[in-house]
Short mmCIF file of C-alpha atoms and ligand atoms in Angstrom, two decimals:
data_model
loop_
_atom_site.label_atom_id
_atom_site.label_comp_id
_atom_site.label_asym_id
_atom_site.label_seq_id
_atom_site.Cartn_x
_atom_site.Cartn_y
_atom_site.Cartn_z
CA MET A 1 154.80 131.70 93.26
CA LYS A 2 154.73 127.98 92.57
CA ASP A 3 158.51 127.91 92.19
CA ARG A 4 158.93 129.60 95.49
CA LEU A 5 156.68 127.11 97.20
CA PHE A 6 158.72 124.32 95.66
CA VAL A 7 162.00 125.77 96.90
CA TRP A 8 160.60 126.24 100.37
CA THR A 9 159.32 122.69 100.42
CA ILE A 10 162.72 121.34 99.44
CA LEU A 11 164.45 123.49 102.03
CA PHE A 12 161.95 122.38 104.60
CA LEU A 13 162.53 118.70 103.85
CA LEU A 14 166.28 119.16 103.89
CA PHE A 15 166.45 120.99 107.16
CA TRP A 16 163.52 119.70 109.13
CA HIS A 17 165.47 116.88 110.65
CA GLU A 18 168.68 118.81 110.92
CA GLY A 19 168.44 119.25 114.67
CA PHE A 20 167.82 122.87 115.50
CA SER A 21 167.84 122.67 119.23
CA ILE A 22 165.43 125.62 119.73
CA ARG A 23 162.58 124.15 117.70
CA TRP A 24 161.12 122.89 120.96
CA LEU A 25 160.08 126.49 121.64
CA SER A 26 157.12 125.66 119.40
CA LEU A 27 155.69 123.82 122.40
CA GLN A 28 154.55 127.30 123.52
CA HIS A 29 151.59 126.70 121.17
CA SER A 30 150.97 123.05 121.94
CA THR A 31 147.88 121.62 123.52
CA LEU A 32 149.32 118.14 123.96
CA HIS A 33 148.37 116.09 126.97
CA TRP A 34 151.51 114.56 128.39
CA ASN A 35 149.88 111.56 129.89
CA LEU A 36 150.03 107.88 129.27
CA SER A 37 146.30 107.35 128.95
CA SER A 38 146.38 109.31 125.73
CA VAL A 39 148.34 106.49 124.09
CA SER A 40 146.37 103.59 125.45
CA ASN A 41 144.35 103.48 122.24
CA ASN A 42 147.51 102.48 120.45
CA PRO A 43 148.17 98.96 121.68
CA GLY A 44 151.19 96.88 120.94
CA ARG A 45 153.50 99.71 120.09
CA GLY A 46 155.33 100.31 123.32
CA ILE A 47 153.19 102.53 125.40
CA ARG A 48 155.36 105.64 125.28
CA SER A 49 156.81 105.37 121.82
CA GLY A 50 153.92 104.97 119.39
CA ALA A 51 153.58 107.45 116.57
CA ARG A 52 150.52 108.84 118.30
CA SER A 53 152.17 109.17 121.67
CA PRO A 54 152.57 112.81 122.68
CA CYS A 55 156.32 112.51 122.08
CA GLY A 56 155.80 111.21 118.56
CA VAL A 57 153.40 114.05 117.82
CA ALA A 58 155.81 116.55 119.36
CA ARG A 59 158.53 115.27 117.07
CA ARG A 60 156.49 115.49 113.90
CA ARG A 61 154.38 118.54 114.49
CA TYR A 62 156.49 120.59 116.86
CA GLY A 63 159.92 119.80 115.46
CA LEU A 64 161.45 118.12 118.48
CA ALA A 65 164.84 116.66 117.56
CA LYS A 66 165.27 112.91 117.78
CA LEU A 67 167.23 113.07 121.01
CA GLN A 68 164.60 115.32 122.54
CA ALA A 69 161.80 112.93 121.61
CA LYS A 70 163.79 110.15 123.25
CA LEU A 71 164.17 112.15 126.43
CA CYS A 72 160.47 112.96 126.22
CA ARG A 73 159.65 109.24 126.26
CA SER A 74 161.92 108.44 129.18
CA THR A 75 160.96 111.48 131.25
CA MET A 76 157.45 112.32 130.12
CA GLU A 77 156.47 113.77 133.48
CA ALA A 78 158.95 116.59 132.81
CA MET A 79 157.27 117.58 129.54
CA PRO A 80 154.54 119.85 130.93
CA HIS A 81 157.39 121.83 132.46
CA VAL A 82 159.29 121.89 129.17
CA GLN A 83 156.15 123.32 127.64
CA LYS A 84 155.97 125.94 130.41
CA ALA A 85 159.60 126.79 129.77
CA ALA A 86 158.84 127.42 126.10
CA VAL A 87 156.09 129.87 127.07
CA LEU A 88 158.35 131.49 129.65
CA ALA A 89 161.22 131.93 127.19
CA ALA A 90 158.96 133.41 124.51
CA ASP A 91 157.16 135.77 126.92
CA THR A 92 160.37 136.94 128.56
CA CYS A 93 162.14 137.62 125.27
CA GLN A 94 159.17 139.47 123.83
CA THR A 95 158.69 141.55 126.96
CA VAL A 96 162.34 142.50 127.19
CA PHE A 97 162.54 143.44 123.51
CA LYS A 98 159.06 144.88 122.94
CA ASP A 99 160.31 148.44 122.46
CA ARG A 100 163.03 147.58 119.98
CA ARG A 101 163.23 147.23 116.24
CA TRP A 102 163.94 143.53 116.60
CA ASN A 103 161.19 142.65 119.07
CA CYS A 104 161.65 138.87 119.34
CA SER A 105 158.41 138.19 117.45
CA SER A 106 160.26 135.52 115.45
CA ILE A 107 160.42 133.32 118.54
CA THR A 108 156.71 132.66 118.07
CA THR A 109 157.12 131.14 114.60
CA ALA A 110 159.01 128.11 115.92
CA PRO A 111 159.32 125.35 114.77
CA TYR A 112 159.83 127.41 111.61
CA LEU A 113 162.89 129.51 112.17
CA THR A 114 163.57 132.73 110.31
CA PRO A 115 167.16 133.60 109.32
CA ASP A 116 167.62 135.98 112.26
CA LEU A 117 167.60 132.82 114.38
CA THR A 118 169.71 130.57 112.16
CA ARG A 119 172.59 132.77 110.96
CA ALA A 120 174.28 132.94 114.36
CA THR A 121 173.39 136.58 114.97
CA ARG A 122 173.41 138.52 118.20
CA GLU A 123 169.64 138.00 118.42
CA GLN A 124 170.08 134.25 118.03
CA ALA A 125 172.60 134.35 120.85
CA TYR A 126 169.99 135.91 123.10
CA VAL A 127 167.27 133.47 122.12
CA TYR A 128 169.49 130.44 122.75
CA ALA A 129 170.62 131.80 126.09
CA ILE A 130 167.13 132.73 127.27
CA SER A 131 165.74 129.36 126.18
CA SER A 132 168.40 127.44 128.00
CA ALA A 133 167.93 129.73 131.02
CA ALA A 134 164.15 129.30 130.97
CA LEU A 135 164.40 125.52 130.84
CA THR A 136 166.90 125.45 133.70
CA TYR A 137 164.69 127.83 135.66
CA THR A 138 161.46 125.92 135.14
CA MET A 139 163.02 122.58 136.01
CA ALA A 140 164.72 123.96 139.11
CA ARG A 141 161.34 125.28 140.26
CA ALA A 142 159.49 122.11 139.31
CA CYS A 143 161.85 120.09 141.48
CA ALA A 144 161.19 122.38 144.42
CA SER A 145 157.45 122.19 143.95
CA GLY A 146 157.59 118.42 144.20
CA THR A 147 155.97 117.67 140.86
CA LEU A 148 158.87 115.70 139.42
CA TYR A 149 159.65 112.11 140.19
CA HIS A 150 163.40 112.46 139.56
CA CYS A 151 164.29 115.37 141.82
CA THR A 152 163.35 117.24 144.96
CA CYS A 153 164.28 120.50 146.66
CA ALA A 154 167.89 121.54 146.64
CA GLY A 155 169.84 120.43 149.69
CA LYS A 156 170.80 122.92 152.38
CA PRO A 157 173.51 125.33 151.19
CA ASP A 158 177.07 124.69 152.35
CA GLU A 159 177.58 128.14 153.78
CA PRO A 160 176.58 128.30 157.48
CA PRO A 161 173.52 130.38 158.32
CA ASN A 162 174.27 133.49 160.35
CA SER A 163 172.78 134.00 163.77
CA ASN A 164 169.42 135.47 162.71
CA PHE A 165 168.18 132.69 160.50
CA GLN A 166 168.25 128.99 159.84
CA TRP A 167 168.22 127.12 156.55
CA GLY A 168 164.88 125.56 155.81
CA GLY A 169 162.14 125.82 153.28
CA CYS A 170 162.70 124.37 149.88
CA GLY A 171 165.44 125.61 147.60
CA ASP A 172 165.15 125.72 143.80
CA ASN A 173 167.13 122.77 142.46
CA ILE A 174 169.44 124.44 139.97
CA HIS A 175 171.70 121.43 139.85
CA TRP A 176 168.97 119.26 138.38
CA GLY A 177 167.72 122.09 136.18
CA VAL A 178 171.14 122.44 134.62
CA TYR A 179 171.43 118.68 134.22
CA PHE A 180 168.12 118.46 132.40
CA ALA A 181 168.65 121.53 130.21
CA LYS A 182 172.03 120.19 129.11
CA ARG A 183 170.50 116.89 128.12
CA PHE A 184 167.50 118.40 126.38
CA ILE A 185 169.21 121.21 124.49
CA ASP A 186 172.98 120.79 124.39
CA ASN A 187 172.97 117.16 123.33
CA VAL A 188 171.17 118.08 120.11
CA GLU A 189 173.74 120.73 119.30
CA LYS A 190 176.63 118.40 120.18
CA ASN A 191 175.16 115.83 117.88
CA ASN A 192 175.14 118.46 115.12
CA VAL A 193 178.83 119.11 115.62
CA ASP A 194 179.65 115.38 115.56
CA LYS A 195 177.57 114.69 112.48
CA SER A 196 179.00 117.61 110.58
CA ARG A 197 182.56 116.54 111.47
CA LYS A 198 181.97 113.00 110.34
CA ARG A 199 180.49 114.15 107.07
CA ARG A 200 183.45 116.26 106.12
CA LYS A 201 186.04 113.70 107.16
CA GLY A 202 188.29 112.97 104.22
CA TYR A 203 186.77 115.83 102.24
CA GLU A 204 189.03 118.54 103.51
CA TYR A 205 189.20 120.18 100.10
CA ASP A 206 185.63 119.58 99.20
CA GLU A 207 183.83 122.56 97.67
CA ASP A 208 181.16 121.96 100.25
CA ARG A 209 183.57 122.28 103.10
CA LYS A 210 182.74 125.90 103.67
CA SER A 211 179.01 125.48 104.16
CA LYS A 212 179.39 122.40 106.33
CA LEU A 213 181.96 124.01 108.52
CA VAL A 214 179.69 126.94 109.07
CA ARG A 215 177.02 124.67 110.44
CA GLU A 216 179.51 123.14 112.83
CA GLU A 217 180.65 126.55 113.99
CA ILE A 218 177.12 127.76 114.50
CA ALA A 219 176.47 124.73 116.68
CA ALA A 220 179.58 125.52 118.72
CA VAL A 221 178.43 129.10 119.22
CA ASN A 222 174.94 127.96 120.17
CA LEU A 223 176.42 125.62 122.75
CA HIS A 224 178.43 128.45 124.19
CA ASN A 225 175.40 130.74 124.43
CA ASN A 226 173.36 127.98 126.07
CA ARG A 227 176.03 127.83 128.75
CA VAL A 228 175.86 131.59 129.25
CA GLY A 229 172.12 131.22 129.82
CA ARG A 230 172.55 128.54 132.44
CA ARG A 231 175.33 130.43 134.15
CA ILE A 232 173.14 133.49 134.57
CA ILE A 233 170.61 131.29 136.36
CA ARG A 234 173.29 130.02 138.70
CA GLU A 235 174.44 133.55 139.39
CA SER A 236 170.91 134.82 140.01
CA ILE A 237 170.11 132.52 142.87
CA GLN A 238 169.57 134.49 146.05
CA THR A 239 168.70 133.90 149.65
CA GLN A 240 164.98 134.27 150.27
CA CYS A 241 163.47 134.20 153.73
CA LYS A 242 160.23 133.80 155.57
CA CYS A 243 159.40 134.96 159.06
CA HIS A 244 157.63 132.92 161.69
CA GLY A 245 156.71 133.86 165.18
CA VAL A 246 154.02 135.48 167.20
CA SER A 247 152.09 138.01 165.14
CA GLY A 248 154.80 138.56 162.56
CA SER A 249 157.53 139.20 165.10
CA CYS A 250 160.07 137.27 163.09
CA ASN A 251 161.40 135.31 166.05
CA VAL A 252 162.22 132.50 163.73
CA LYS A 253 163.45 133.12 160.25
CA THR A 254 163.97 130.34 157.73
CA CYS A 255 165.81 130.94 154.49
CA TRP A 256 166.49 129.04 151.29
CA LYS A 257 168.11 129.67 147.94
CA GLY A 258 165.56 130.71 145.34
CA LEU A 259 165.34 132.30 141.93
CA PRO A 260 164.05 135.81 141.18
CA PRO A 261 161.26 136.35 138.62
CA MET A 262 162.31 135.28 135.14
CA PHE A 263 161.86 138.80 133.81
CA GLU A 264 164.77 139.94 135.96
CA ILE A 265 166.93 137.26 134.40
CA GLY A 266 165.80 138.34 130.94
CA ARG A 267 166.84 141.90 131.73
CA LYS A 268 170.25 140.78 132.95
CA LEU A 269 170.72 138.79 129.82
CA MET A 270 169.79 141.87 127.81
CA LYS A 271 172.96 143.50 129.12
CA GLN A 272 174.90 140.52 127.84
CA TYR A 273 173.14 140.99 124.50
CA THR A 274 174.32 144.59 124.35
CA ASN A 275 177.88 143.48 125.14
CA ALA A 276 177.85 140.41 122.89
CA LYS A 277 181.08 139.76 121.03
CA GLU A 278 181.49 139.02 117.37
CA VAL A 279 183.91 136.18 116.76
CA SER A 280 185.34 134.89 113.52
CA ARG A 281 184.84 131.42 112.12
CA TYR A 282 188.52 130.81 112.65
CA TYR A 283 188.32 131.70 116.29
CA VAL A 284 185.46 129.30 116.81
CA GLU A 285 187.15 126.61 114.76
CA GLY A 286 190.28 126.90 116.87
CA ASN A 287 188.27 126.65 120.07
CA LEU A 288 185.66 124.05 119.10
CA GLY A 289 184.82 121.75 121.94
CA LYS A 290 186.57 123.83 124.56
CA THR A 291 184.21 124.29 127.43
CA ARG A 292 185.06 127.85 128.28
CA ILE A 293 185.91 130.12 125.42
CA SER A 294 184.41 133.35 126.67
CA ASP A 295 182.06 134.79 129.27
CA HIS A 296 180.19 136.81 126.68
CA LEU A 297 177.36 135.96 124.38
CA LEU A 298 178.94 135.27 121.01
CA TYR A 299 177.79 135.71 117.43
CA LEU A 300 179.23 135.06 113.99
CA SER A 301 177.13 137.24 111.64
CA LYS A 302 176.44 140.94 111.89
CA SER A 303 172.74 141.77 112.22
CA PRO A 304 170.92 144.08 109.86
CA ASP A 305 169.43 147.23 111.43
CA TYR A 306 165.97 145.61 111.20
CA CYS A 307 164.59 148.85 109.73
CA THR A 308 163.35 147.48 106.42
CA LYS A 309 161.86 144.19 105.47
CA ASP A 310 164.37 141.63 104.22
CA VAL A 311 163.16 138.05 104.29
CA LYS A 312 166.60 136.63 103.56
CA LEU A 313 168.02 138.23 106.70
CA GLY A 314 164.99 137.60 108.88
CA SER A 315 164.20 141.28 109.22
CA PHE A 316 160.50 142.17 109.42
CA GLY A 317 160.99 145.94 109.20
CA THR A 318 159.33 148.50 111.41
CA VAL A 319 156.58 149.81 109.12
CA GLY A 320 153.37 150.05 111.13
CA ARG A 321 155.03 149.71 114.53
CA LYS A 322 153.61 151.94 117.26
CA CYS A 323 156.13 154.48 118.50
CA ASN A 324 156.38 157.17 121.17
CA VAL A 325 157.00 160.78 120.16
CA THR A 326 157.88 162.10 123.59
CA THR A 327 160.79 159.88 124.47
CA ASN A 328 164.34 159.23 123.43
CA GLU A 329 164.28 155.54 124.18
CA THR A 330 164.50 152.69 121.68
CA ASN A 331 160.75 152.94 121.07
CA SER A 332 160.90 156.63 120.14
CA CYS A 333 159.53 157.41 116.70
CA ARG A 334 162.96 158.73 115.80
CA GLN A 335 164.74 155.46 116.54
CA LEU A 336 162.05 152.94 115.78
CA CYS A 337 161.03 154.44 112.45
CA CYS A 338 164.63 154.80 111.26
CA GLY A 339 164.10 158.37 110.01
CA ARG A 340 161.22 157.46 107.70
CA GLY A 341 158.77 159.50 109.73
CA TYR A 342 155.50 158.44 111.30
CA ARG A 343 151.75 158.68 110.92
CA THR A 344 149.47 160.12 113.55
CA LEU A 345 146.27 158.21 114.11
CA VAL A 346 143.40 158.81 116.42
CA GLU A 347 142.24 155.82 118.39
CA GLU A 348 138.79 155.82 119.84
CA LYS A 349 137.99 153.76 122.87
CA LEU A 350 134.81 153.13 124.73
CA GLU A 351 135.37 153.18 128.46
CA ARG A 352 133.27 153.07 131.58
CA CYS A 353 133.29 156.43 133.29
CA HIS A 354 131.53 158.68 135.86
CA CYS A 355 130.92 155.66 138.01
CA LYS A 356 128.73 156.11 141.07
CA TYR A 357 127.94 153.90 144.00
CA TYR A 358 124.31 153.38 144.78
CA ASN A 359 123.19 152.38 148.27
CA CYS A 360 125.75 149.92 149.45
CA CYS A 361 126.16 147.51 146.77
CA TYR A 362 126.15 148.36 143.18
CA VAL A 363 127.92 150.67 140.80
CA LYS A 364 126.50 152.42 137.81
CA CYS A 365 128.71 153.83 135.07
CA LYS A 366 128.30 155.74 131.89
CA ILE A 367 130.06 154.87 128.69
CA CYS A 368 132.46 157.51 127.43
CA ARG A 369 134.27 157.83 124.18
CA THR A 370 137.93 158.72 124.67
CA LYS A 371 140.23 159.73 121.87
CA THR A 372 143.95 159.24 122.07
CA GLN A 373 146.57 159.94 119.49
CA ILE A 374 148.82 157.09 118.51
CA TYR A 375 151.85 157.14 116.28
CA GLU A 376 152.86 154.55 113.76
CA CYS A 377 156.06 154.21 111.78
CA GLY A 378 155.65 154.98 108.09
C1 NAG B 1 144.97 112.69 129.18
O1 NAG B 1 144.83 112.87 127.78
C2 NAG B 1 143.50 112.91 127.29
C3 NAG B 1 143.55 113.18 125.81
O2 NAG B 1 144.12 112.15 125.11
C4 NAG B 1 142.71 114.02 127.99
O3 NAG B 1 141.37 114.00 127.54
C5 NAG B 1 142.78 113.87 129.47
O4 NAG B 1 142.15 114.98 130.09
C6 NAG B 1 144.22 113.79 129.94
N1 NAG B 1 144.28 113.58 131.36
C7 NAG B 1 144.94 114.41 132.19
C8 NAG B 1 144.91 114.04 133.61
O5 NAG B 1 145.53 115.38 131.80
C1 NAG B 2 156.95 143.17 116.60
O1 NAG B 2 157.47 143.47 115.33
C2 NAG B 2 156.71 142.93 114.25
C3 NAG B 2 157.45 143.24 112.97
O2 NAG B 2 157.87 144.57 112.92
C4 NAG B 2 155.29 143.49 114.29
O3 NAG B 2 154.52 142.95 113.25
C5 NAG B 2 154.66 143.18 115.64
O4 NAG B 2 153.40 143.80 115.74
C6 NAG B 2 155.56 143.68 116.77
N1 NAG B 2 155.00 143.22 118.03
C7 NAG B 2 154.79 144.07 119.04
C8 NAG B 2 154.21 143.45 120.29
O5 NAG B 2 155.05 145.24 118.98
C1 NAG B 3 155.98 157.84 125.89
O1 NAG B 3 157.11 158.02 126.67
C2 NAG B 3 156.94 158.89 127.80
C3 NAG B 3 158.30 159.10 128.43
O2 NAG B 3 158.98 157.91 128.65
C4 NAG B 3 155.91 158.26 128.73
O3 NAG B 3 155.70 159.09 129.86
C5 NAG B 3 154.60 158.04 127.97
O4 NAG B 3 153.65 157.37 128.80
C6 NAG B 3 154.83 157.23 126.72
N1 NAG B 3 153.60 157.22 125.92
C7 NAG B 3 152.99 156.09 125.55
C8 NAG B 3 151.76 156.24 124.72
O5 NAG B 3 153.42 155.00 125.88
C1 NAG B 4 166.45 163.62 122.89
O1 NAG B 4 167.49 163.62 121.92
C2 NAG B 4 167.63 164.85 121.25
C3 NAG B 4 168.66 164.70 120.16
O2 NAG B 4 169.73 163.90 120.58
C4 NAG B 4 168.02 165.95 122.28
O3 NAG B 4 168.15 167.20 121.62
C5 NAG B 4 166.93 166.03 123.35
O4 NAG B 4 167.33 166.95 124.37
C6 NAG B 4 166.69 164.67 123.99
N1 NAG B 4 165.54 164.75 124.88
C7 NAG B 4 165.50 164.15 126.07
C8 NAG B 4 164.25 164.32 126.84
O5 NAG B 4 166.45 163.52 126.52
#
């Protein structure tokens, strides 16, 4: 036990400052106040950069990479939105995957990342893409809502309006969203590629070459998947309209370009997850730095089936997961429990029932016990 703790500590120290660009997802749990008054008790240290400034805390406690902390200091007013984006990414991923063996629960352990999110798997591809999409989305919306100093609504679209509407309202500013997401996420990953290249310069036949190259390739794949996430945001923008006129007659219609609910984008990206392509190290190596190597989500390592627990692979197993006996979907007991069978449990709930209205204004209910059967993977 002690040995294990020691190994983990060493690994932690080694990798903590290796910039994993999705560590910022840990901000989903943060209660930091992104305001300048919170650092005023720290005089003399540059108001935004003291160790106790929110950005310093975010770097130490929430695993922000160095470049991200820097951006935090220069654009602190964007940070509440970054935090919202972390929540949005985690919620969307968990909702989209809730009925599957891999259910995206590992996104909640950030800044500690389990191997399913570091080995360049298909799941990692999804998480990178959804994170980059969520950040782009949140920033685009924040611009439109007027809460950011650096951006405003998107300008009027180039295409002419047709005869029954005019451009107006306030479009989501995808342009700025993309710009910010690139700086916040991609720059960390690019820095990883550069650092790794520098380190192996002149050591082409080094024994270590293999492991270092892998890190560089993973960064390249992450960068690619980030781009896929941002592209899906660009492609999802749609014309939204509002009617004006006497009693809803829609005499005047104004339209703008806006984004659909994030869940829709998560679902679209799920299709990309299903069609993700495995690529070899050599393919990635040959295409490193090229901006457009594929339209698909890409991964380097095959995923386990996530049926049984395997800490080394980041598989939590499905023992104890609730399943559905009457369906053939991914959450069916047959699929979710991987053929191990399931337990039937009876769940008792207390519910209000037989409610009656009295006079005009109040309701009286009884309390009923209801029993439902639930099924759990063995
Ligand atoms: C600023 O931060 C402090 C905590 O340091 C907090 O008490 C205060 O409510 C924050 N102000 C705003 C406007 O969020
Ligand atoms: C997701 O899967 C994990 C591991 O199998 C499990 O502990 C957790 O309860 C699941 N979450 C949901 C919402 O089903
Ligand atoms: C199980 O799946 C069926 C068919 O999709 C659905 O009608 C039912 O509500 C589900 N049961 C539970 C407990 O979710
Ligand atoms: C579910 O799958 C089984 C086996 O493939 C099949 O026999 C059954 O008809 C399917 N049921 C439904 C409702 O699709």
